[in-house]
Short mmCIF file of C-alpha atoms in Angstrom, two decimals:
data_model
loop_
_atom_site.label_atom_id
_atom_site.label_comp_id
_atom_site.label_asym_id
_atom_site.label_seq_id
_atom_site.Cartn_x
_atom_site.Cartn_y
_atom_site.Cartn_z
CA MET A 383 39.61 -79.29 67.07
CA ASN A 384 38.08 -81.93 64.78
CA HIS A 385 40.87 -84.17 63.52
CA GLY A 386 38.61 -85.37 60.75
CA VAL A 387 39.24 -89.03 61.53
CA GLY A 388 36.97 -90.85 63.91
CA PRO A 389 35.97 -94.39 64.81
CA GLN A 390 36.00 -97.01 62.10
CA GLY A 391 33.06 -96.43 59.79
CA SER A 392 32.90 -92.65 60.23
CA LEU A 393 33.88 -90.28 57.48
CA PRO A 394 36.08 -87.18 57.53
CA PRO A 395 34.81 -84.02 55.84
CA VAL A 396 34.25 -84.24 52.09
CA LEU A 397 35.14 -81.23 49.94
CA LEU A 398 33.27 -80.83 46.65
CA ILE A 399 34.64 -78.24 44.21
CA ILE A 400 32.17 -76.93 41.62
CA PHE A 401 32.04 -74.29 38.91
CA ASN A 402 29.78 -73.96 35.88
CA ARG A 403 28.63 -77.47 34.91
CA PRO A 404 25.35 -78.18 36.73
CA HIS A 405 24.64 -81.29 34.64
CA LEU A 406 27.76 -82.87 36.10
CA VAL A 407 27.21 -81.57 39.62
CA ALA A 408 23.80 -83.26 39.63
CA ARG A 409 25.41 -86.66 39.04
CA VAL A 410 28.05 -86.11 41.70
CA VAL A 411 25.45 -84.98 44.25
CA GLU A 412 23.48 -88.15 43.54
CA ALA A 413 26.62 -90.20 44.25
CA LEU A 414 27.09 -88.31 47.52
CA ARG A 415 23.48 -89.08 48.41
CA LYS A 416 24.06 -92.80 47.82
CA ALA A 417 27.09 -92.66 50.11
CA GLN A 418 25.10 -90.65 52.69
CA ILE A 419 27.96 -88.21 53.21
CA PRO A 420 27.37 -86.68 56.68
CA ARG A 421 29.50 -83.51 56.38
CA LEU A 422 30.03 -81.72 53.10
CA PHE A 423 32.07 -78.62 52.31
CA VAL A 424 31.30 -77.09 48.92
CA ALA A 425 33.59 -74.54 47.26
CA ALA A 426 32.37 -72.81 44.12
CA ASP A 427 34.35 -70.61 41.77
CA GLY A 428 32.73 -67.47 40.41
CA PRO A 429 31.76 -66.68 36.81
CA ARG A 430 34.43 -65.46 34.41
CA ALA A 431 34.06 -61.86 33.32
CA ASP A 432 34.42 -62.70 29.62
CA HIS A 433 31.99 -65.65 29.67
CA PRO A 434 28.44 -64.25 30.13
CA ALA A 435 26.88 -67.73 30.23
CA ASP A 436 28.83 -68.50 33.40
CA VAL A 437 26.49 -66.39 35.52
CA GLU A 438 23.49 -68.63 34.92
CA LEU A 439 25.49 -71.86 34.87
CA CYS A 440 27.27 -71.13 38.15
CA ALA A 441 23.96 -70.23 39.78
CA ALA A 442 22.40 -73.48 38.56
CA ALA A 443 25.29 -75.53 39.94
CA ARG A 444 25.01 -73.82 43.33
CA ALA A 445 21.24 -74.36 43.42
CA LEU A 446 21.82 -78.11 43.34
CA ILE A 447 23.75 -77.82 46.60
CA ALA A 448 20.84 -75.98 48.19
CA GLY A 449 18.65 -78.94 47.28
CA ILE A 450 20.60 -81.54 49.27
CA ASP A 451 17.93 -83.43 51.23
CA TRP A 452 19.63 -86.25 53.16
CA PRO A 453 20.96 -85.81 56.74
CA CYS A 454 24.06 -83.83 55.97
CA GLU A 455 25.80 -80.79 57.41
CA VAL A 456 26.53 -78.57 54.40
CA LEU A 457 29.00 -75.68 54.54
CA THR A 458 29.56 -73.46 51.50
CA ASP A 459 32.23 -71.10 50.24
CA PHE A 460 30.83 -69.42 47.13
CA VAL A 461 32.91 -66.59 45.66
CA ASP A 462 31.53 -63.86 43.40
CA LEU A 463 34.59 -63.39 41.17
CA ASN A 464 36.45 -66.04 39.25
CA MET A 465 39.63 -67.19 40.97
CA GLY A 466 40.79 -69.78 38.45
CA VAL A 467 41.53 -73.43 39.05
CA LYS A 468 44.74 -72.98 41.02
CA ARG A 469 43.59 -70.37 43.53
CA ARG A 470 40.12 -71.83 43.94
CA VAL A 471 41.37 -75.33 44.75
CA GLU A 472 44.09 -74.03 47.06
CA SER A 473 41.76 -71.71 48.95
CA ALA A 474 39.14 -74.45 49.27
CA LEU A 475 41.64 -76.85 50.81
CA ASP A 476 42.88 -74.12 53.15
CA TRP A 477 39.30 -73.53 54.26
CA VAL A 478 38.57 -77.16 55.11
CA LEU A 479 41.97 -78.01 56.57
CA ALA A 480 41.77 -75.03 58.91
CA GLN A 481 38.89 -76.91 60.55
CA SER A 482 39.92 -80.53 60.09
CA GLU A 483 43.23 -82.36 59.90
CA THR A 484 42.01 -84.55 57.02
CA VAL A 485 39.83 -84.11 53.94
CA ILE A 486 38.45 -86.13 51.06
CA THR A 487 38.31 -83.96 47.93
CA ILE A 488 36.27 -84.53 44.81
CA GLU A 489 35.74 -82.33 41.78
CA ASP A 490 32.45 -81.78 40.00
CA ASP A 491 33.24 -84.17 37.15
CA CYS A 492 34.12 -87.20 39.28
CA VAL A 493 31.42 -89.72 40.18
CA PRO A 494 32.63 -91.97 43.02
CA ASP A 495 31.58 -95.42 44.02
CA PRO A 496 30.51 -95.24 47.70
CA SER A 497 33.49 -97.41 48.63
CA PHE A 498 35.83 -94.56 47.62
CA PHE A 499 34.92 -92.70 50.79
CA THR A 500 35.36 -95.75 53.03
CA PHE A 501 38.69 -96.52 51.35
CA CYS A 502 39.96 -92.99 51.97
CA ALA A 503 38.63 -92.84 55.53
CA GLU A 504 40.34 -96.06 56.56
CA LEU A 505 43.69 -95.12 55.05
CA LEU A 506 43.56 -91.61 56.46
CA VAL A 507 43.57 -93.32 59.85
CA THR A 508 46.17 -95.94 58.92
CA TYR A 509 48.73 -93.39 57.73
CA TYR A 510 47.64 -90.50 59.91
CA ASP A 511 51.05 -90.08 61.57
CA ASP A 512 53.22 -91.27 58.69
CA PRO A 513 54.85 -88.32 56.88
CA ARG A 514 55.92 -90.58 54.00
CA VAL A 515 52.35 -90.75 52.66
CA TRP A 516 50.74 -87.61 51.24
CA VAL A 517 47.76 -88.47 49.02
CA ILE A 518 45.16 -91.23 48.71
CA SER A 519 43.83 -91.36 45.14
CA GLY A 520 40.41 -92.51 43.98
CA GLY A 521 41.13 -92.77 40.29
CA SER A 522 43.23 -95.71 39.10
CA HIS A 523 43.24 -95.33 35.33
CA LEU A 524 45.62 -98.19 34.59
CA ALA A 525 44.51 -100.70 37.22
CA ASP A 526 43.62 -103.28 34.56
CA ARG A 527 47.22 -103.18 33.27
CA ILE A 528 48.98 -103.41 36.62
CA GLN A 529 49.10 -106.57 38.68
CA SER A 530 48.72 -106.05 42.43
CA SER A 531 48.07 -108.58 45.18
CA SER A 532 47.07 -105.80 47.58
CA SER A 533 44.16 -103.34 47.68
CA TYR A 534 46.50 -100.50 46.72
CA TRP A 535 50.09 -99.63 45.89
CA PHE A 536 52.40 -96.70 46.54
CA SER A 537 53.25 -94.37 43.69
CA ARG A 538 54.94 -91.09 42.81
CA TYR A 539 51.76 -90.10 40.93
CA PHE A 540 48.25 -89.22 42.14
CA ASP A 541 44.77 -88.49 40.81
CA SER A 542 44.01 -84.78 41.15
CA GLY A 543 40.24 -85.16 40.62
CA SER A 544 39.44 -87.45 43.54
CA TRP A 545 41.78 -87.73 46.48
CA ALA A 546 42.28 -87.41 50.21
CA THR A 547 45.05 -85.88 52.25
CA TRP A 548 46.19 -84.62 55.63
CA ARG A 549 46.84 -81.08 56.82
CA ARG A 550 50.43 -82.11 57.56
CA ALA A 551 51.02 -82.83 53.85
CA TRP A 552 49.14 -79.84 52.45
CA GLN A 553 51.19 -77.48 54.62
CA LEU A 554 54.37 -78.66 52.89
CA VAL A 555 53.24 -77.87 49.34
CA ASP A 556 55.29 -75.11 47.69
CA ARG A 557 52.44 -73.46 45.83
CA GLU A 558 54.63 -71.02 43.88
CA LEU A 559 57.46 -73.47 43.13
CA HIS A 560 59.98 -71.13 44.75
CA ASP A 561 62.76 -73.72 44.49
CA TRP A 562 62.12 -74.59 40.86
CA PRO A 563 64.72 -72.28 39.21
CA GLN A 564 67.48 -73.72 41.38
CA LEU A 565 66.27 -77.29 40.86
CA ARG A 566 66.12 -76.79 37.09
CA ALA A 567 69.63 -75.35 36.97
CA SER A 568 71.08 -78.13 39.12
CA GLY A 569 69.65 -80.99 37.05
CA TRP A 570 67.86 -82.34 40.11
CA LEU A 571 64.93 -83.80 38.14
CA ARG A 572 67.24 -85.92 35.97
CA GLU A 573 68.89 -87.33 39.06
CA HIS A 574 65.62 -87.88 40.92
CA LEU A 575 63.68 -89.50 38.07
CA GLY A 576 66.61 -91.40 36.58
CA SER A 577 65.64 -90.67 32.99
CA ARG A 578 66.50 -87.83 30.62
CA ARG A 579 63.21 -88.19 28.76
CA MET A 580 61.18 -88.07 31.96
CA ALA A 581 63.19 -85.12 33.24
CA GLU A 582 62.60 -83.15 30.04
CA TYR A 583 58.86 -83.82 30.13
CA TRP A 584 58.39 -82.98 33.80
CA SER A 585 60.71 -79.98 33.51
CA TYR A 586 58.38 -78.58 30.85
CA CYS A 587 55.37 -79.16 33.11
CA MET A 588 57.02 -77.49 36.10
CA GLN A 589 58.30 -74.56 34.05
CA ALA A 590 54.84 -73.95 32.58
CA THR A 591 53.38 -74.00 36.09
CA TYR A 592 56.08 -71.67 37.39
CA ASP A 593 55.56 -69.21 34.52
CA ARG A 594 51.76 -69.16 34.38
CA ARG A 595 50.68 -70.10 37.93
CA HIS A 596 47.69 -71.84 36.35
CA THR A 597 47.46 -75.16 38.19
CA TRP A 598 48.05 -76.57 41.66
CA ASP A 599 48.62 -80.28 41.08
CA TYR A 600 52.15 -80.00 39.69
CA CYS A 601 53.06 -77.96 42.76
CA LEU A 602 51.97 -80.82 44.99
CA THR A 603 53.74 -83.32 42.74
CA LEU A 604 57.10 -81.56 42.90
CA SER A 605 56.78 -80.87 46.63
CA ALA A 606 56.10 -84.56 47.29
CA TRP A 607 59.10 -85.57 45.21
CA ARG A 608 61.26 -83.12 47.12
CA ASN A 609 60.10 -84.67 50.40
CA ASP A 610 60.46 -88.29 49.21
CA ALA A 611 56.73 -88.72 49.78
CA LEU A 612 54.45 -91.30 48.18
CA HIS A 613 50.81 -91.50 47.18
CA ILE A 614 48.33 -94.37 47.42
CA THR A 615 46.71 -95.72 44.24
CA PRO A 616 43.83 -98.21 44.59
CA SER A 617 44.11 -101.54 42.79
CA MET A 618 40.81 -100.80 41.05
CA ASN A 619 39.28 -97.61 39.75
CA LEU A 620 36.90 -96.13 42.34
CA VAL A 621 35.83 -92.95 40.52
CA THR A 622 34.48 -92.28 37.03
CA HIS A 623 35.70 -89.05 35.41
CA ILE A 624 32.71 -87.84 33.39
CA GLY A 625 33.84 -84.31 32.58
CA PHE A 626 35.91 -84.82 29.44
CA GLY A 627 34.63 -82.61 26.63
CA PRO A 628 34.68 -79.12 25.10
CA ASP A 629 33.16 -77.43 28.17
CA ALA A 630 35.94 -78.65 30.48
CA THR A 631 38.74 -76.36 31.66
CA ASN A 632 41.57 -78.88 31.21
CA THR A 633 40.10 -82.29 30.31
CA LYS A 634 38.71 -81.47 26.88
CA ASP A 635 39.71 -84.59 24.95
CA SER A 636 37.22 -87.45 25.31
CA ARG A 637 39.87 -89.81 23.89
CA ASP A 638 41.84 -89.49 27.12
CA ILE A 639 42.64 -92.82 28.74
CA ALA A 640 40.93 -91.69 31.97
CA ALA A 641 37.65 -90.62 30.35
CA ASN A 642 34.53 -92.40 31.62
CA LEU A 643 36.29 -95.45 33.06
CA PRO A 644 33.76 -97.42 35.13
CA ALA A 645 34.03 -97.15 38.91
CA HIS A 646 34.16 -100.35 40.93
CA ALA A 647 33.46 -101.21 44.55
CA MET A 648 36.53 -101.80 46.68
CA PRO A 649 36.21 -105.00 48.73
CA PHE A 650 36.85 -104.85 52.45
CA PRO A 651 38.72 -105.59 54.62
CA LEU A 652 41.63 -104.01 52.77
CA SER A 653 44.71 -106.01 51.93
CA HIS A 654 47.70 -103.79 52.72
CA PRO A 655 51.05 -103.91 50.89
CA ALA A 656 53.81 -105.81 52.68
CA LYS A 657 55.98 -102.70 52.88
CA LEU A 658 55.74 -98.97 52.39
CA ALA A 659 57.72 -98.60 49.18
CA ARG A 660 57.07 -97.28 45.71
CA ASP A 661 55.86 -99.83 43.18
CA VAL A 662 58.49 -99.16 40.54
CA ALA A 663 56.91 -101.41 37.91
CA ALA A 664 53.49 -99.78 38.30
CA ASP A 665 55.03 -96.32 38.07
CA GLN A 666 56.87 -97.30 34.90
CA VAL A 667 53.60 -98.33 33.25
CA THR A 668 51.98 -95.08 34.43
CA GLU A 669 54.80 -92.94 33.07
CA GLU A 670 54.82 -94.75 29.73
CA LEU A 671 51.07 -94.59 29.13
CA LEU A 672 50.06 -91.30 30.76
CA PHE A 673 53.10 -89.05 30.71
CA SER A 674 56.47 -88.85 28.95
CA GLY A 675 56.20 -92.25 27.23
CA ASN A 676 53.05 -91.32 25.30
CA LEU A 677 53.81 -88.31 23.12
CA THR A 678 50.29 -88.04 21.70
CA VAL A 679 48.70 -88.00 25.15
CA THR A 680 51.22 -85.59 26.62
CA LEU A 681 50.89 -83.10 23.76
CA ARG A 682 47.11 -83.10 24.15
CA HIS A 683 47.42 -82.55 27.90
CA LEU A 684 49.96 -79.76 27.59
CA ARG A 685 48.08 -77.95 24.83
CA ALA A 686 44.88 -78.08 26.87
CA ARG A 687 46.63 -76.67 29.94
CA ILE A 688 48.31 -73.89 27.95
CA LYS A 689 45.01 -72.96 26.30
CA ALA A 690 43.25 -72.95 29.69
CA ALA A 691 45.97 -70.78 31.19
CA ASN A 692 45.65 -68.26 28.39
CA GLY A 693 41.86 -68.12 28.67
#
């Protein structure tokens, strides 16, 4: 069995998830070429029945994968019918993590600096046996507003577009939020988050996910909270999200704080935090600017997700 973590300098498998935006896939593939990714898994969702243009666009995106020309083992999982974001991402991760104990995942609208892969690979080894850590993020949308003396900090939040994880963590995700009705009734979120406003915001997010089964990232978020797990956020942004716009499934608003932030190179060797504990101050800034503290941003996010869920 390939554990997906090898000697220093080697990379675990990289999973690229694509759909119907070949112009973005081309930029991501070029970034993978620069990083000389040695083993690439590519999962593609199928065209939507009520979107005729998807047939040609999906085919064009997949053709770019066939054109990969550097030394790279490429494995593909291309489905004929549309599965939707939630099922496609979940099934793709199942596919890779059945063959490897670790994975670096990137979506087709995320252009990484090459150091993103080295950063993830090193920390996948560092925290390989530590159940307290679940996700290593590539995006750090507020890094310029958060002071950190280390190369990364620990957070209750993660970037769902560019990240790495372990099989041990993915196996603990409650994909259908089975416990959510009981948690909602008990007031658990209010107790866990320590804020009524935060609890009301995140309760809405979890309820929408429970009702519509339209996204996977809130399932991982709640499961991590339930397990007192943390995620790693780099002290600088390592991935540029280029997919904001009208053709996106969820990220339609180009005014989003995460849109087109420049990616930077992480310096090595890494400077590790003194202790494995959540950076409360950093999380407060994140919550205020990206989630419940920013009503304009949150309404845009929620409307986009509801619209995407309803087709």
